[in-house]
Amino acid sequence: MQSGFTRQQASTLSGLSCRQLDYWRKTGLVSPQHQTAGGHSRYGFVDLVVLRAAKRLLDADISLQRIRKCLQSLMRFLPASEHPLAELSLVVTGDVVLVFHGERAFDALTGQEWVFPIAELAAEVEKLQQPQPRQGELFVAEKKLGVRA
Amino acid sequence: MQSGFTRQQASTLSGLSCRQLDYWRKTGLVSPQHQTAGGHSRYGFVDLVVLRAAKRLLDADISLQRIRKCLQSLMRFLPASEHPLAELSLVVTGDVVLVFHGERAFDALTGQEWVFPIAELAAEVEKLQQPQPRQGELFVAEKKLGVRA
DNA sequence: AAATGACAAAAAATGGACTTCTTGTCATTT
DNA sequence: AAATGACAAGAAGTCCATTTTTTGTCATTT
């Protein structure tokens, strides 16, 4: 076994057409990791993972242009992280792709992150619901110190 | 303490204007849980949680029309679930709102769910990378049984 | 086999006009 | 105070025409 997957192999294994692979390479979406001396493509392991991910996204009706932007973000995680892929998930919904890494969720496109637990809101409301504090002493202390006023 | 929060209180506690509360009630987005004998609003605990959630979504530039649809989905979880709010989170990104409940992620709007771990893709590729099976016997068995052909 | 180029069909994005929805403000009623 | 109604500005959604992107197919080259 040599250095990587040929175009044909990559196509078969990813479910993408050779035409797509060519176009994607030409437009910089997924470029094969190596080349042969003769200038032929050799796709690497990470390439294949990316190609399969892209295929899934396409199947989920995510447009290529969106995938283009998302993969840029995904790529940052893929080769980099220590526990690389195990803790990494994609959530696809509507036309948004999220990258989950542990507890955090990033919009693969914007990099924006915003998660908030409902329990937090409920706790806030619950606190407001009882202006009479349970811990009387603390309340008194606050009044004395003028924390609330 | 009586039955609930007045409009004014709900407004103050949620950060929404009375105008918004009125309009939202009129259009059925969030209706106060009870009414007084005189026909005045009394917002309940869950109402307040929902109002605060809505306020946050608005602050995140989610349009009211989208919130309208999302809350319908969120509402299903809120009063229903056993471990109600503790395991519930919202992820807001771009113009999509996801409801997280345990391991699952639902598009709050469509209800669609699709999560996939990258590790899975990597494992698939890894398997393909070695056409020589590690378990020789199994491979032979498959050939014998014609499973692959 | 793989890369490249050319042509065309299909899919997706963009931009603008138009409509609907939200919200503030103010007056009136209950 | 709260509800209701009226007016208007701004925000957001919809629809349609136009442009760009993506992909298949086929021929040619390396």
Short mmCIF file of C-alpha atoms (C1' of nucleotides) in Angstrom, two decimals:
data_model
loop_
_atom_site.label_atom_id
_atom_site.label_comp_id
_atom_site.label_asym_id
_atom_site.label_seq_id
_atom_site.Cartn_x
_atom_site.Cartn_y
_atom_site.Cartn_z
CA MET A 1 0.00 0.00 0.00
CA GLN A 2 1.42 3.33 -1.05
CA SER A 3 0.84 6.88 0.01
CA GLY A 4 -2.89 7.46 -0.22
CA PHE A 5 -6.15 7.09 -2.07
CA THR A 6 -6.41 7.70 -5.77
CA ARG A 7 -9.13 9.88 -7.15
CA GLN A 8 -11.10 6.84 -8.15
CA GLN A 9 -10.78 5.32 -4.71
CA ALA A 10 -11.70 8.54 -3.01
CA SER A 11 -14.74 8.76 -5.24
CA THR A 12 -15.87 5.23 -4.48
CA LEU A 13 -15.21 5.49 -0.78
CA SER A 14 -16.84 8.87 -0.34
CA GLY A 15 -19.75 8.42 -2.67
CA LEU A 16 -18.84 11.57 -4.54
CA SER A 17 -18.28 11.72 -8.28
CA CYS A 18 -14.86 12.24 -9.79
CA ARG A 19 -16.24 15.38 -11.34
CA GLN A 20 -17.03 16.69 -7.90
CA LEU A 21 -13.62 15.80 -6.57
CA ASP A 22 -11.99 17.57 -9.47
CA TYR A 23 -14.12 20.65 -9.10
CA TRP A 24 -13.64 20.76 -5.37
CA ARG A 25 -9.92 20.49 -5.78
CA LYS A 26 -9.89 23.18 -8.44
CA THR A 27 -11.90 25.51 -6.25
CA GLY A 28 -9.89 24.72 -3.15
CA LEU A 29 -12.58 22.98 -1.13
CA VAL A 30 -10.75 19.70 -0.60
CA SER A 31 -7.30 19.27 -2.03
CA PRO A 32 -5.56 15.93 -1.96
CA GLN A 33 -2.90 15.74 0.67
CA HIS A 34 -0.14 14.55 -1.67
CA GLN A 35 0.61 14.23 -5.33
CA THR A 36 2.50 11.62 -7.25
CA ALA A 37 5.58 12.57 -9.19
CA GLY A 38 3.41 12.65 -12.28
CA GLY A 39 1.07 15.19 -10.72
CA HIS A 40 -1.73 12.79 -9.83
CA SER A 41 -3.85 13.16 -6.72
CA ARG A 42 -3.41 11.12 -3.59
CA TYR A 43 -6.05 11.76 -0.95
CA GLY A 44 -5.08 11.25 2.69
CA PHE A 45 -6.98 9.94 5.67
CA VAL A 46 -8.20 13.33 6.83
CA ASP A 47 -9.22 14.15 3.28
CA LEU A 48 -11.45 11.12 3.23
CA VAL A 49 -13.04 12.01 6.54
CA VAL A 50 -13.75 15.47 5.24
CA LEU A 51 -15.10 14.13 1.98
CA ARG A 52 -17.46 11.79 3.78
CA ALA A 53 -18.58 14.57 6.06
CA ALA A 54 -19.21 16.77 3.05
CA LYS A 55 -21.15 14.00 1.39
CA ARG A 56 -23.39 13.67 4.40
CA LEU A 57 -23.99 17.36 4.50
CA LEU A 58 -24.89 17.36 0.83
CA ASP A 59 -27.29 14.52 1.47
CA ALA A 60 -28.85 16.65 4.17
CA ASP A 61 -29.51 19.38 1.60
CA ILE A 62 -26.78 21.64 2.83
CA SER A 63 -25.60 23.58 -0.18
CA LEU A 64 -22.03 23.32 -1.29
CA GLN A 65 -21.47 26.98 -0.70
CA ARG A 66 -22.47 26.59 2.89
CA ILE A 67 -20.34 23.49 3.24
CA ARG A 68 -17.48 25.48 1.89
CA LYS A 69 -17.70 27.89 4.77
CA CYS A 70 -18.39 25.25 7.37
CA LEU A 71 -15.50 23.06 6.42
CA GLN A 72 -13.10 25.90 6.94
CA SER A 73 -14.23 25.92 10.52
CA LEU A 74 -14.31 22.17 10.84
CA MET A 75 -10.82 21.90 9.42
CA ARG A 76 -9.52 23.92 12.33
CA PHE A 77 -10.59 21.13 14.66
CA LEU A 78 -9.82 18.11 12.58
CA PRO A 79 -6.08 17.93 12.33
CA ALA A 80 -5.47 19.98 15.43
CA SER A 81 -7.14 18.66 18.51
CA GLU A 82 -5.60 16.20 20.92
CA HIS A 83 -8.63 13.97 21.40
CA PRO A 84 -9.29 14.68 17.82
CA LEU A 85 -12.45 13.23 16.50
CA ALA A 86 -13.98 11.29 19.32
CA GLU A 87 -15.52 14.29 21.03
CA LEU A 88 -16.46 16.05 17.88
CA SER A 89 -19.96 15.97 16.45
CA LEU A 90 -21.86 17.81 13.82
CA VAL A 91 -25.43 18.87 14.20
CA VAL A 92 -27.18 19.76 11.02
CA THR A 93 -30.50 21.46 11.11
CA GLY A 94 -32.21 23.67 8.66
CA ASP A 95 -29.32 25.35 6.96
CA VAL A 96 -27.01 25.60 9.92
CA VAL A 97 -24.17 23.32 10.84
CA LEU A 98 -22.93 23.22 14.39
CA VAL A 99 -19.69 21.72 15.57
CA PHE A 100 -19.89 20.23 19.01
CA HIS A 101 -16.76 19.84 20.96
CA GLY A 102 -17.33 18.66 24.47
CA GLU A 103 -19.78 21.00 26.13
CA ARG A 104 -19.42 23.74 23.59
CA ALA A 105 -21.33 24.31 20.41
CA PHE A 106 -20.00 26.46 17.61
CA ASP A 107 -21.76 27.58 14.55
CA ALA A 108 -19.46 26.04 11.99
CA LEU A 109 -20.06 29.01 9.77
CA THR A 110 -19.77 32.02 12.01
CA GLY A 111 -17.87 30.50 14.90
CA GLN A 112 -20.47 32.08 17.15
CA GLU A 113 -21.29 30.22 20.30
CA TRP A 114 -24.31 30.68 22.42
CA VAL A 115 -25.81 28.08 24.69
CA PHE A 116 -28.06 28.75 27.56
CA PRO A 117 -29.75 26.41 29.95
CA ILE A 118 -33.42 26.89 30.66
CA ALA A 119 -32.85 25.88 34.25
CA GLU A 120 -30.93 29.11 34.67
CA LEU A 121 -33.89 31.16 33.57
CA ALA A 122 -36.18 29.21 35.82
CA ALA A 123 -33.88 29.76 38.77
CA GLU A 124 -33.85 33.48 38.09
CA VAL A 125 -37.60 33.65 37.98
CA GLU A 126 -37.91 31.55 41.10
CA LYS A 127 -35.68 33.96 42.93
CA LEU A 128 -37.80 36.88 41.83
CA GLN A 129 -40.95 35.07 42.79
CA GLN A 130 -40.06 35.23 46.46
CA PRO A 131 -39.01 38.68 47.49
CA GLN A 132 -39.06 37.25 51.02
CA PRO A 133 -35.65 35.63 51.26
CA ARG A 134 -35.34 32.24 52.82
CA GLN A 135 -32.10 33.16 54.49
CA GLY A 136 -33.34 35.95 56.68
CA GLU A 137 -29.94 36.81 58.02
CA LEU A 138 -28.41 37.30 54.66
CA PHE A 139 -31.22 39.59 53.70
CA VAL A 140 -30.76 41.66 56.79
CA ALA A 141 -27.08 41.83 56.16
CA GLU A 142 -27.75 43.06 52.65
CA LYS A 143 -30.05 45.73 53.95
CA LYS A 144 -27.53 46.81 56.50
CA LEU A 145 -24.83 46.98 53.92
CA GLY A 146 -27.08 48.72 51.45
CA VAL A 147 -26.36 46.15 48.75
CA ARG A 148 -29.85 46.18 47.36
CA ALA A 149 -30.90 49.76 47.79
CA MET B 1 -48.90 36.82 47.82
CA GLN B 2 -51.71 36.24 45.40
CA SER B 3 -52.02 34.25 42.21
CA GLY B 4 -49.30 35.55 39.88
CA PHE B 5 -47.45 38.41 38.29
CA THR B 6 -49.21 41.48 37.02
CA ARG B 7 -48.50 42.82 33.59
CA GLN B 8 -46.28 45.48 35.06
CA GLN B 9 -44.37 42.95 37.09
CA ALA B 10 -43.98 40.62 34.17
CA SER B 11 -42.70 43.52 32.12
CA THR B 12 -40.16 44.55 34.72
CA LEU B 13 -39.01 41.03 35.43
CA SER B 14 -38.72 39.97 31.81
CA GLY B 15 -37.34 43.15 30.37
CA LEU B 16 -40.13 43.32 27.81
CA SER B 17 -42.40 46.29 27.31
CA CYS B 18 -46.05 46.22 28.30
CA ARG B 19 -46.84 46.87 24.67
CA GLN B 20 -45.05 43.69 23.75
CA LEU B 21 -46.81 41.71 26.43
CA ASP B 22 -50.16 42.97 25.22
CA TYR B 23 -49.40 42.25 21.61
CA TRP B 24 -48.03 38.83 22.38
CA ARG B 25 -51.09 38.00 24.38
CA LYS B 26 -53.38 39.30 21.67
CA THR B 27 -51.58 37.24 19.05
CA GLY B 28 -51.42 34.18 21.26
CA LEU B 29 -47.67 34.01 21.70
CA VAL B 30 -47.67 34.11 25.50
CA SER B 31 -50.95 34.31 27.33
CA PRO B 32 -51.10 34.89 31.05
CA GLN B 33 -51.89 31.74 32.96
CA HIS B 34 -54.78 33.24 34.95
CA GLN B 35 -57.01 36.25 34.97
CA THR B 36 -58.46 38.25 37.81
CA ALA B 37 -62.20 38.51 38.21
CA GLY B 38 -61.98 41.89 36.52
CA GLY B 39 -60.28 40.39 33.48
CA HIS B 40 -56.75 41.49 34.29
CA SER B 41 -53.71 39.41 33.46
CA ARG B 42 -51.80 37.30 35.93
CA TYR B 43 -48.69 35.70 34.54
CA GLY B 44 -47.56 32.41 36.03
CA PHE B 45 -44.15 30.93 36.70
CA VAL B 46 -43.85 29.14 33.39
CA ASP B 47 -45.02 32.28 31.62
CA LEU B 48 -42.15 34.18 33.12
CA VAL B 49 -39.64 31.55 32.11
CA VAL B 50 -40.95 31.66 28.59
CA LEU B 51 -40.92 35.44 28.54
CA ARG B 52 -37.33 35.55 29.69
CA ALA B 53 -36.36 32.96 27.13
CA ALA B 54 -38.10 34.98 24.44
CA LYS B 55 -36.34 38.11 25.59
CA ARG B 56 -32.98 36.41 25.27
CA LEU B 57 -33.81 35.18 21.82
CA LEU B 58 -34.85 38.66 20.78
CA ASP B 59 -31.60 40.00 22.14
CA ALA B 60 -29.84 37.44 19.99
CA ASP B 61 -31.55 38.88 16.91
CA ILE B 62 -33.95 36.04 16.51
CA SER B 63 -37.05 37.51 14.93
CA LEU B 64 -40.33 37.31 16.74
CA GLN B 65 -41.84 35.26 13.96
CA ARG B 66 -39.17 32.67 14.38
CA ILE B 67 -39.55 32.74 18.14
CA ARG B 68 -43.23 32.17 17.62
CA LYS B 69 -42.54 28.89 15.91
CA CYS B 70 -39.76 27.87 18.26
CA LEU B 71 -41.75 28.46 21.40
CA GLN B 72 -44.42 26.11 20.22
CA SER B 73 -41.81 23.42 20.23
CA LEU B 74 -40.22 24.55 23.47
CA MET B 75 -43.60 24.63 25.16
CA ARG B 76 -43.95 20.93 24.53
CA PHE B 77 -40.96 20.34 26.76
CA LEU B 78 -41.51 22.95 29.40
CA PRO B 79 -44.58 21.87 31.31
CA ALA B 80 -44.29 18.24 30.32
CA SER B 81 -40.99 16.69 31.16
CA GLU B 82 -40.20 14.97 34.42
CA HIS B 83 -36.75 16.45 34.96
CA PRO B 84 -38.16 19.51 33.41
CA LEU B 85 -35.73 22.30 32.89
CA ALA B 86 -32.46 21.11 34.31
CA GLU B 87 -31.50 19.10 31.27
CA LEU B 88 -32.89 21.53 28.78
CA SER B 89 -30.73 24.00 26.93
CA LEU B 90 -31.14 26.28 24.00
CA VAL B 91 -28.51 26.86 21.40
CA VAL B 92 -28.97 29.90 19.28
CA THR B 93 -26.90 30.43 16.21
CA GLY B 94 -27.53 32.33 13.10
CA ASP B 95 -31.27 32.08 12.75
CA VAL B 96 -31.74 28.62 14.17
CA VAL B 97 -32.75 27.66 17.65
CA LEU B 98 -31.96 24.21 18.93
CA VAL B 99 -33.44 22.58 21.95
CA PHE B 100 -31.08 20.23 23.71
CA HIS B 101 -32.52 17.57 25.88
CA GLY B 102 -29.94 15.19 27.18
CA GLU B 103 -28.02 13.79 24.27
CA ARG B 104 -30.51 14.85 21.67
CA ALA B 105 -30.73 18.06 19.71
CA PHE B 106 -33.92 19.21 18.09
CA ASP B 107 -34.41 22.06 15.78
CA ALA B 108 -36.91 24.01 17.81
CA LEU B 109 -38.60 25.05 14.61
CA THR B 110 -38.82 21.93 12.53
CA GLY B 111 -38.35 19.30 15.22
CA GLN B 112 -35.79 17.74 12.94
CA GLU B 113 -32.92 15.99 14.62
CA TRP B 114 -29.65 15.09 13.11
CA VAL B 115 -26.43 14.64 14.98
CA PHE B 116 -23.48 12.72 13.78
CA PRO B 117 -20.14 12.14 15.37
CA ILE B 118 -17.03 12.67 13.32
CA ALA B 119 -15.40 9.74 15.03
CA GLU B 120 -17.87 7.52 13.23
CA LEU B 121 -16.77 8.81 9.85
CA ALA B 122 -13.15 8.40 10.81
CA ALA B 123 -13.78 4.82 11.89
CA GLU B 124 -15.45 4.08 8.59
CA VAL B 125 -12.57 5.45 6.63
CA GLU B 126 -10.09 3.61 8.78
CA LYS B 127 -11.85 0.39 8.06
CA LEU B 128 -11.79 1.05 4.34
CA GLN B 129 -8.15 1.94 4.50
CA GLN B 130 -7.29 -1.68 5.20
CA PRO B 131 -8.97 -3.94 2.69
CA GLN B 132 -6.98 -6.71 4.35
CA PRO B 133 -9.31 -7.72 7.15
CA ARG B 134 -7.85 -8.26 10.56
CA GLN B 135 -10.27 -11.06 11.30
CA GLY B 136 -9.35 -13.40 8.48
CA GLU B 137 -11.91 -15.96 9.44
CA LEU B 138 -14.79 -13.61 9.30
CA PHE B 139 -13.74 -12.44 5.90
CA VAL B 140 -13.57 -15.98 4.63
CA ALA B 141 -16.92 -16.72 6.13
CA GLU B 142 -18.39 -13.75 4.32
CA LYS B 143 -16.96 -14.92 1.04
CA LYS B 144 -18.28 -18.38 1.60
CA LEU B 145 -21.71 -17.08 2.38
CA GLY B 146 -21.63 -14.64 -0.46
CA VAL B 147 -22.50 -11.75 1.80
CA ARG B 148 -20.32 -9.31 -0.02
CA ALA B 149 -20.73 -10.36 -3.62
"C1'" DA C 1 -6.33 6.44 -15.38
"C1'" DA C 2 -6.16 11.15 -14.47
"C1'" DA C 3 -6.32 16.01 -15.75
"C1'" DT C 4 -8.32 19.69 -18.57
"C1'" DG C 5 -11.57 22.17 -21.26
"C1'" DA C 6 -16.18 23.11 -23.23
"C1'" DC C 7 -21.14 23.10 -23.19
"C1'" DA C 8 -25.49 22.90 -20.93
"C1'" DA C 9 -28.86 21.82 -17.28
"C1'" DA C 10 -29.92 22.13 -12.51
"C1'" DA C 11 -29.29 24.20 -8.03
"C1'" DA C 12 -28.39 27.99 -5.24
"C1'" DA C 13 -27.48 32.76 -4.15
"C1'" DT C 14 -28.53 37.69 -4.85
"C1'" DG C 15 -31.11 41.94 -5.27
"C1'" DG C 16 -35.26 44.64 -5.31
"C1'" DA C 17 -40.20 45.57 -4.96
"C1'" DC C 18 -43.90 44.58 -2.19
"C1'" DT C 19 -46.50 42.89 1.82
"C1'" DT C 20 -46.96 41.68 6.55
"C1'" DC C 21 -45.55 41.89 11.31
"C1'" DT C 22 -43.82 44.40 15.57
"C1'" DT C 23 -43.37 48.02 18.43
"C1'" DG C 24 -43.70 52.74 20.28
"C1'" DT C 25 -46.63 56.50 21.35
"C1'" DC C 26 -50.76 58.54 22.53
"C1'" DA C 27 -55.66 58.85 23.51
"C1'" DT C 28 -59.74 56.58 25.45
"C1'" DT C 29 -62.14 53.30 28.18
"C1'" DT C 30 -62.90 50.12 32.08
"C1'" DA D 1 -53.38 50.30 36.46
"C1'" DA D 2 -54.78 47.63 32.69
"C1'" DA D 3 -57.06 46.96 28.28
"C1'" DT D 4 -58.19 48.69 23.72
"C1'" DG D 5 -57.79 51.20 19.50
"C1'" DA D 6 -55.40 54.11 16.05
"C1'" DC D 7 -51.43 55.79 13.61
"C1'" DA D 8 -46.81 55.36 11.89
"C1'" DA D 9 -41.97 53.87 11.57
"C1'" DG D 10 -38.99 50.15 11.29
"C1'" DA D 11 -38.11 45.18 10.89
"C1'" DA D 12 -38.81 41.05 8.74
"C1'" DG D 13 -40.81 37.94 5.38
"C1'" DT D 14 -42.26 36.79 0.55
"C1'" DC D 15 -41.97 36.65 -4.34
"C1'" DC D 16 -39.81 36.97 -8.65
"C1'" DA D 17 -36.12 37.97 -12.04
"C1'" DT D 18 -31.28 37.68 -12.61
"C1'" DT D 19 -26.72 35.99 -11.79
"C1'" DT D 20 -23.49 32.71 -10.01
"C1'" DT D 21 -22.26 28.06 -8.68
"C1'" DT D 22 -22.26 23.20 -9.22
"C1'" DT D 23 -22.49 18.99 -11.75
"C1'" DG D 24 -22.91 15.78 -15.67
"C1'" DT D 25 -21.31 14.46 -20.12
"C1'" DC D 26 -18.16 14.22 -23.67
"C1'" DA D 27 -13.87 15.07 -26.13
"C1'" DT D 28 -8.88 15.77 -25.79
"C1'" DT D 29 -4.50 15.56 -23.63
"C1'" DT D 30 -0.86 13.67 -20.59
#
